[in-house]
Amino acid sequence: MLRVQAGDLEAFEQLVERYQRMVYGLALSMLRSPEDAEEAAQDAFVKLFRARDRYDRGRDLEPWLLRIAGNACRDLLRRRRAAALPSAAGGNPDDDPTAHLADPQSEQQEHQAGMQQLVRHELDRLSERVRLPLELKYLRGLTNQQIAAALGISVSNVKVLVAQAKDILQSRLERLFEA
Amino acid sequence: MSSHFEHQGSGAGREEPRRQPPNPADLRRHPPQGETCLRIRGLVRDYADDELEGPLRAAVELHVHDCRQCALALARAEHEVLWLRRVARAEPEPQLKRTFAADTVQRLLRDLGRETTSGLRLPPPAAAAETPPLQVAPRARTPRGHRVLFWSLLGAAMALLSAVGLFAGLGEMEQSNCLVAAHVLDVYDESGTLLRHGATLDVGSTVRTGRDGNGAFEFRDREQRRRGTLQLNGDTTLRLGESGPVLVQGSVEVDAREQMALALADGTRIELDGGRYYIDASDYRAHDGPLDGRLGNRPRVRVEVVAGEARIARNGTETELAVHSQQVASFGGFGPVDIAAVPSDAELSNRLFPGPRDVQPVPAEEHALVGEVFERLMGAPRPAAGAQVTSYFWRGNMRTTCVTQVDANGFFRVDPQYAFRSDFVVLLVQPPPGRSDLGWQFIDARPVLRTGGQPRLPEPLVLTPSMAIQGDVTDGEQAPLLGVRVVPCVVDELFGLLMPLVDSVSTDESGAFTLQQLPTSLGPHQQLGVLLLHPDRASRYCAIPLPGSLGARAGRLSLTMEALRQVQLQLPPGNRSVEVLEELVDAPAGTAVLSYRVQPAVTPVALACGRGRLWLRRGGALLPLRPATDPQFGSVYRPEEGGASVALRQPLCTMPGAGAFQLVPEFRHMHIEPAAGPPVQLAVVHEDSRRSEPRAQVFAVGTAADGQRTVRFLGLTDYAGELPAALLDSEHEVVAVGVGGGLAHRTVSDNAAGSTLLLQRCGTVLVGPALRPPQGSQHQLLAVRFEPAAGMAQAGPFVRHTTAAEGWIVDRLPPGDYTLQIGNRRLPVTVAADVQVELR
């Protein structure tokens, strides 16, 4: 990073190569579109380079980069939402864990197709607020601290949101099994 | 434990991160039983995520050991995580364009072009072209100048892959390898299947060694050329990725024939030249700790170069560090890599027992057996300094006993004066003096490993906390008995042997007693019991549940002793007193007897004794005393000339009247000397799956010239479930005990032929409602006594305890016919494999 701070683009390219998967994985979870994720990841690295003078050498680079990447994703989301008509008129799906249950028959087919797909399916149906920490933690393998840095929330909030996501997930899966 | 909770509570919301809240539905369905339960519920999810350390982690482990509800809550939390991780594994890896980094630089340049690029050093165009991202050939020697980029790329790739648990997901790696198991003991694949010699592991496979296990693997490249040998030690997990092996956890010894690479699960990459290396990542999971560096620089990974050169590229660093021969690199957390010279040969022995302690290695004596003893209370294991280890092993034609003390670093060394050549050792570990909170680790046989020529135990012995067992002794009318001597002991259900344990205690005026330091676990077919001895009551043996078990927590033990009976003995008259022996009721035949000195007379002599069978010792012979009706004296006991004395054998412990009581140690591995003659190749396999059973204990059972039954320990089966052993002519029966308690026995008729022993699966017995204790009664612990029919492998009766918490089910019973006794009820029952029989 010191070389990057000195304006060494070769070092910057190496830095991108080192962190690109982590940043891209984060962006993919947040944006759920490969194209958008790639764009946001590039945004993040460009912003990092532009802000290199503000980098505190005494601190880890990774949380800082994750925070920049999280902000880049949120910026892109805002731009996308501003460009598109609002479609999410339903409200918070977490208010009623069973409100968005799909047709039991199709759920049953998914269950037959495999428990993993079912869990993945229900995970996708969680609200963004709780899905994102859960997905980053278990699917992207980020630590609580990394998630907190990326989402701009506290570690405590990360834990609470992860637990809430698990509760909702478990509740929905139990309902499906009972059905 | 409470102090740890207080610490957590005071820190919550400020320094300590909050814990994941428990599932509210779970709390409703299974309400916590108290404040401790409630606190533990708040920790189980963090425990399942491996985010608890030190005392909190130990507190959860300790609590769930005793609390079924919280144990279930923890199981559910782990189940949640399991499914999420499975989803993660099934998730396709995010694909990123290979030119992403270069494109990003170009985009940056475009953006900056509108501003200024002055002061920037542009990358040379050739550099990016020469080293395309993630195109790495592990075998090719990378030019030194490019190695930084090479490793940083690998590090980044491995970091992401390890983070999502996809070590084998290096789809862009060109190398494809496989591992061939060469010698494995207690080694399993990811589905839990025991690996056999010659098994082939493909890319993506995971191998895991049990705590006692080890295994040697040939690491081959795509062209099936041997690249090196990996020796996995106990408790190690290794995953085979496309770019090479990934050490997930544990320790591995690498004998590299040529250059190869090995990765750690945190993204660290270790490139090895031809040579020998020892890599220990036993505390590896601690790497996934907080980012704020609180882990400090505690070394958690050691890379020791015995010969050759290793190059380490850690995830997150740009530097590739070379470790030369006779150097050791240690690193951990986010600290630097420390490279130092290997201090001395003595430390080589220490590496075999990586433990959480300051390293003060014991001097290694060549060919001396080295082992280690930990104690595990709260927090990390600590050396059990001062514990006493009694070792029994075979040397030449002699069985040798060696008593050693565990030193301050937790090491003990057996027989430093002679070469240790036995394949197994039988061990008994007593806690350090004054440590009444720890239980004994009872006698059992353990294999000895010889990697590097140094005999060693494959894993440390661990002393665990033992809860006190309390009980009351009353007479038949529920009146407390004062001064009853309660002697804890272990009984072998197979061979009827008895072994005393810790010091005996006596009941107080309320008839109460407390036993401490009892073992918390026993080997298969061993049971814990107590001898109840009192000069005015009928002494007896009584099986008791293990400390910490559900049965032990069902309440205080309630034991009774009946009154003595008066019998008339009609003995051959003589001038000298004779010895009359009385078997202890419920004790295995021939284990414990009471001894009385009786002066024969012309008329019958009266003797106050218990209800056990009586024997007369005359000279070296034992004659059974049988009741008879004498026309002159009425009911009398007389010696039966020619009566078989086999049932009593040589008594192991005697209590002469009201005098001293001495127990003679005896256990089933006691006789381990080899026999001369051609060896028989014994193989132990499971009856149903035909899977071999490593580490099965094999015994030869014969009959001595005096008719007594003899038991000889032949040894432990090897990784393939086989054991060459020589048998005596008189030994016709071989008994094998599997690790899980399965039992196999057969008659071996020919020493020259190989013999296969089939391990039988177990059955269960459900005690019906009519036979259970009344609901609401104080004692909800049911002792069920099984008396095997003649001809079964079990020599004597055994007792199982069950409670409502177990659903009144008695399980893991070897198939066969039994006479079952609950209280005063006796019922015949036939136990079959995998079948549950309900008693009505």
CSV table of C-alpha atoms in Angstrom, one decimal, chain B residues 469-696:
chain,number,residue,atom,x,y,z
B,469,ILE,CA,-21.1,-39.1,43.2
B,470,GLN,CA,-23.1,-39.1,46.4
B,471,GLY,CA,-25.3,-41.7,47.9
B,472,ASP,CA,-26.8,-43.2,51.0
B,473,VAL,CA,-26.6,-46.7,52.4
B,474,THR,CA,-29.4,-48.0,54.4
B,475,ASP,CA,-30.5,-51.3,55.9
B,476,GLY,CA,-33.5,-53.2,54.5
B,477,GLU,CA,-35.8,-50.9,56.5
B,478,GLN,CA,-34.4,-47.7,55.3
B,479,ALA,CA,-32.4,-47.0,58.5
B,480,PRO,CA,-29.1,-45.3,57.7
B,481,LEU,CA,-26.0,-47.4,58.2
B,482,LEU,CA,-23.0,-45.7,59.8
B,483,GLY,CA,-19.4,-46.8,59.0
B,484,VAL,CA,-20.1,-48.7,55.8
B,485,ARG,CA,-16.9,-48.9,53.8
B,486,VAL,CA,-17.5,-47.9,50.2
B,487,VAL,CA,-14.8,-49.0,47.8
B,488,PRO,CA,-15.0,-47.8,44.2
B,489,CYS,CA,-13.8,-50.2,41.6
B,490,VAL,CA,-14.0,-51.0,37.9
B,491,VAL,CA,-15.3,-54.3,36.8
B,492,ASP,CA,-14.6,-55.9,33.4
B,493,GLU,CA,-17.8,-57.2,32.0
B,494,LEU,CA,-16.0,-59.5,29.6
B,495,PHE,CA,-13.7,-61.4,31.9
B,496,GLY,CA,-15.1,-60.6,35.3
B,497,LEU,CA,-12.0,-58.9,36.6
B,498,LEU,CA,-12.1,-56.2,39.2
B,499,MET,CA,-9.8,-53.3,39.8
B,500,PRO,CA,-9.8,-51.0,42.8
B,501,LEU,CA,-9.8,-47.3,42.1
B,502,VAL,CA,-9.3,-44.3,44.4
B,503,ASP,CA,-9.3,-44.5,48.2
B,504,SER,CA,-12.4,-45.8,49.8
B,505,VAL,CA,-14.7,-43.7,52.0
B,506,SER,CA,-17.0,-44.5,54.9
B,507,THR,CA,-20.6,-43.5,55.4
B,508,ASP,CA,-21.5,-40.9,58.1
B,509,GLU,CA,-24.2,-41.1,60.7
B,510,SER,CA,-26.8,-40.4,58.1
B,511,GLY,CA,-25.5,-43.2,55.9
B,512,ALA,CA,-24.3,-40.7,53.3
B,513,PHE,CA,-21.1,-41.0,51.3
B,514,THR,CA,-19.3,-39.0,48.6
B,515,LEU,CA,-16.9,-40.4,46.0
B,516,GLN,CA,-14.5,-38.2,44.1
B,517,GLN,CA,-11.9,-38.6,41.3
B,518,LEU,CA,-13.9,-41.3,39.6
B,519,PRO,CA,-13.2,-41.8,35.9
B,520,THR,CA,-15.7,-40.0,33.6
B,521,SER,CA,-15.3,-42.6,30.9
B,522,LEU,CA,-14.3,-46.2,30.7
B,523,GLY,CA,-13.3,-48.6,28.0
B,524,PRO,CA,-15.8,-50.8,26.3
B,525,HIS,CA,-17.3,-53.5,28.5
B,526,GLN,CA,-16.1,-51.9,31.7
B,527,GLN,CA,-18.4,-50.7,34.4
B,528,LEU,CA,-18.0,-48.6,37.6
B,529,GLY,CA,-19.1,-50.1,40.8
B,530,VAL,CA,-18.6,-50.0,44.6
B,531,LEU,CA,-18.0,-52.7,47.1
B,532,LEU,CA,-20.0,-52.1,50.3
B,533,LEU,CA,-18.3,-53.6,53.3
B,534,HIS,CA,-19.6,-53.7,56.9
B,535,PRO,CA,-18.8,-56.2,59.6
B,536,ASP,CA,-22.4,-56.5,60.7
B,537,ARG,CA,-24.1,-56.5,57.3
B,538,ALA,CA,-24.0,-58.7,54.3
B,539,SER,CA,-21.3,-57.1,52.1
B,540,ARG,CA,-22.1,-56.7,48.4
B,541,TYR,CA,-21.0,-55.2,45.1
B,542,CYS,CA,-23.2,-52.6,43.3
B,543,ALA,CA,-22.7,-51.1,39.9
B,544,ILE,CA,-23.1,-47.3,39.8
B,545,PRO,CA,-23.3,-44.9,36.9
B,546,LEU,CA,-20.4,-42.9,35.6
B,547,PRO,CA,-19.9,-39.3,37.0
B,548,GLY,CA,-21.5,-36.7,34.8
B,549,SER,CA,-23.8,-39.3,33.1
B,550,LEU,CA,-27.5,-38.8,33.0
B,551,GLY,CA,-27.8,-41.7,35.4
B,552,ALA,CA,-25.5,-40.0,37.9
B,553,ARG,CA,-27.5,-36.8,37.7
B,554,ALA,CA,-30.8,-38.6,38.3
B,555,GLY,CA,-30.2,-38.2,42.0
B,556,ARG,CA,-28.3,-39.6,44.9
B,557,LEU,CA,-27.6,-43.3,44.9
B,558,SER,CA,-29.7,-45.3,47.2
B,559,LEU,CA,-28.0,-48.6,48.3
B,560,THR,CA,-29.0,-51.2,50.8
B,561,MET,CA,-27.3,-53.8,52.8
B,562,GLU,CA,-29.1,-56.8,54.2
B,563,ALA,CA,-28.5,-58.4,57.6
B,564,LEU,CA,-26.1,-61.2,58.0
B,565,ARG,CA,-27.3,-64.7,58.1
B,566,GLN,CA,-26.3,-67.5,60.5
B,567,VAL,CA,-25.1,-70.7,59.0
B,568,GLN,CA,-23.8,-73.9,60.5
B,569,LEU,CA,-20.6,-75.3,59.1
B,570,GLN,CA,-19.7,-78.9,59.4
B,571,LEU,CA,-16.0,-79.0,58.7
B,572,PRO,CA,-13.5,-81.8,58.9
B,573,PRO,CA,-12.1,-81.7,62.4
B,574,GLY,CA,-8.5,-80.6,62.9
B,575,ASN,CA,-6.2,-78.7,65.1
B,576,ARG,CA,-5.7,-75.7,62.9
B,577,SER,CA,-8.1,-73.1,61.9
B,578,VAL,CA,-9.2,-73.1,58.3
B,579,GLU,CA,-10.2,-70.4,56.0
B,580,VAL,CA,-13.8,-70.0,54.7
B,581,LEU,CA,-14.4,-67.7,51.8
B,582,GLU,CA,-17.7,-66.0,50.9
B,583,GLU,CA,-18.3,-64.5,47.5
B,584,LEU,CA,-19.6,-61.0,47.4
B,585,VAL,CA,-23.2,-60.9,46.1
B,586,ASP,CA,-23.4,-59.4,42.6
B,587,ALA,CA,-19.6,-59.2,42.2
B,588,PRO,CA,-18.1,-61.0,39.2
B,589,ALA,CA,-17.2,-64.6,40.1
B,590,GLY,CA,-13.8,-64.9,41.5
B,591,THR,CA,-13.1,-61.3,42.1
B,592,ALA,CA,-13.9,-60.3,45.7
B,593,VAL,CA,-14.5,-62.5,48.7
B,594,LEU,CA,-14.7,-62.2,52.4
B,595,SER,CA,-12.4,-64.4,54.4
B,596,TYR,CA,-13.2,-65.9,57.8
B,597,ARG,CA,-10.9,-68.0,60.0
B,598,VAL,CA,-12.9,-70.8,61.5
B,599,GLN,CA,-11.7,-73.4,64.1
B,600,PRO,CA,-13.2,-76.8,63.1
B,601,ALA,CA,-14.8,-78.9,65.8
B,602,VAL,CA,-16.7,-82.1,66.0
B,603,THR,CA,-19.9,-80.3,66.1
B,604,PRO,CA,-20.9,-77.7,63.5
B,605,VAL,CA,-19.6,-74.2,64.1
B,606,ALA,CA,-21.7,-71.2,63.6
B,607,LEU,CA,-20.7,-68.4,61.2
B,608,ALA,CA,-22.4,-65.1,60.6
B,609,CYS,CA,-22.0,-64.3,56.9
B,610,GLY,CA,-23.7,-62.8,53.9
B,611,ARG,CA,-25.7,-64.5,51.2
B,612,GLY,CA,-22.8,-65.3,48.8
B,613,ARG,CA,-21.6,-68.7,48.0
B,614,LEU,CA,-19.2,-70.3,50.6
B,615,TRP,CA,-15.9,-72.0,49.9
B,616,LEU,CA,-13.4,-73.8,52.1
B,617,ARG,CA,-9.8,-73.3,51.4
B,618,ARG,CA,-7.8,-76.3,52.3
B,619,GLY,CA,-4.2,-76.4,51.2
B,620,GLY,CA,-4.2,-75.0,47.8
B,621,ALA,CA,-7.6,-76.3,46.9
B,622,LEU,CA,-11.0,-74.6,47.1
B,623,LEU,CA,-13.9,-76.7,48.0
B,624,PRO,CA,-17.5,-75.5,47.6
B,625,LEU,CA,-19.5,-75.6,50.8
B,626,ARG,CA,-23.0,-76.9,50.0
B,627,PRO,CA,-26.1,-76.9,52.2
B,628,ALA,CA,-27.2,-80.3,53.4
B,629,THR,CA,-29.4,-81.8,56.0
B,630,ASP,CA,-27.8,-83.7,58.7
B,631,PRO,CA,-29.9,-86.1,60.7
B,632,GLN,CA,-28.2,-85.1,63.9
B,633,PHE,CA,-27.5,-81.3,63.4
B,634,GLY,CA,-30.2,-80.3,60.9
B,635,SER,CA,-29.2,-77.8,58.2
B,636,VAL,CA,-25.5,-77.6,57.8
B,637,TYR,CA,-22.9,-76.6,55.1
B,638,ARG,CA,-20.4,-79.2,54.2
B,639,PRO,CA,-17.5,-79.2,51.8
B,640,GLU,CA,-18.2,-81.0,48.6
B,641,GLU,CA,-15.2,-83.2,47.7
B,642,GLY,CA,-14.4,-83.1,44.1
B,643,GLY,CA,-16.6,-80.1,43.5
B,644,ALA,CA,-15.4,-77.7,40.8
B,645,SER,CA,-13.6,-74.6,42.0
B,646,VAL,CA,-13.5,-73.0,38.6
B,647,ALA,CA,-16.2,-70.5,39.4
B,648,LEU,CA,-14.3,-68.9,42.2
B,649,ARG,CA,-10.8,-68.8,40.7
B,650,GLN,CA,-8.2,-67.2,42.7
B,651,PRO,CA,-9.9,-64.4,44.6
B,652,LEU,CA,-8.5,-61.0,43.7
B,653,CYS,CA,-9.4,-59.3,47.0
B,654,THR,CA,-10.2,-60.6,50.4
B,655,MET,CA,-11.4,-59.1,53.5
B,656,PRO,CA,-10.3,-61.2,56.5
B,657,GLY,CA,-13.0,-60.8,59.1
B,658,ALA,CA,-13.0,-57.3,60.5
B,659,GLY,CA,-9.3,-56.8,59.7
B,660,ALA,CA,-7.4,-55.2,56.9
B,661,PHE,CA,-8.9,-55.3,53.4
B,662,GLN,CA,-6.6,-55.5,50.4
B,663,LEU,CA,-7.5,-55.3,46.8
B,664,VAL,CA,-5.1,-56.9,44.3
B,665,PRO,CA,-5.0,-55.0,41.0
B,666,GLU,CA,-6.2,-57.0,38.1
B,667,PHE,CA,-7.3,-56.0,34.6
B,668,ARG,CA,-7.8,-57.6,31.3
B,669,HIS,CA,-4.5,-56.4,29.8
B,670,MET,CA,-2.6,-57.8,32.7
B,671,HIS,CA,-1.2,-60.8,30.8
B,672,ILE,CA,0.3,-59.6,27.6
B,673,GLU,CA,3.4,-61.7,27.2
B,674,PRO,CA,3.7,-63.3,23.8
B,675,ALA,CA,3.4,-67.0,23.1
B,676,ALA,CA,5.8,-69.0,21.0
B,677,GLY,CA,4.7,-70.6,17.8
B,678,PRO,CA,3.6,-69.6,14.4
B,679,PRO,CA,1.5,-66.5,14.3
B,680,VAL,CA,-2.1,-66.5,13.4
B,681,GLN,CA,-3.3,-63.7,11.2
B,682,LEU,CA,-6.3,-62.4,13.0
B,683,ALA,CA,-8.6,-60.0,11.2
B,684,VAL,CA,-11.4,-58.1,12.9
B,685,VAL,CA,-14.2,-56.8,10.6
B,686,HIS,CA,-17.7,-55.6,11.1
B,687,GLU,CA,-20.3,-58.3,10.6
B,688,ASP,CA,-22.6,-56.2,8.4
B,689,SER,CA,-20.3,-53.9,6.4
B,690,ARG,CA,-17.2,-56.0,6.4
B,691,ARG,CA,-15.4,-52.9,7.2
B,692,SER,CA,-12.2,-53.5,9.1
B,693,GLU,CA,-11.8,-52.4,12.7
B,694,PRO,CA,-8.5,-50.7,13.5
B,695,ARG,CA,-7.5,-50.5,17.1
B,696,ALA,CA,-9.7,-53.4,18.2
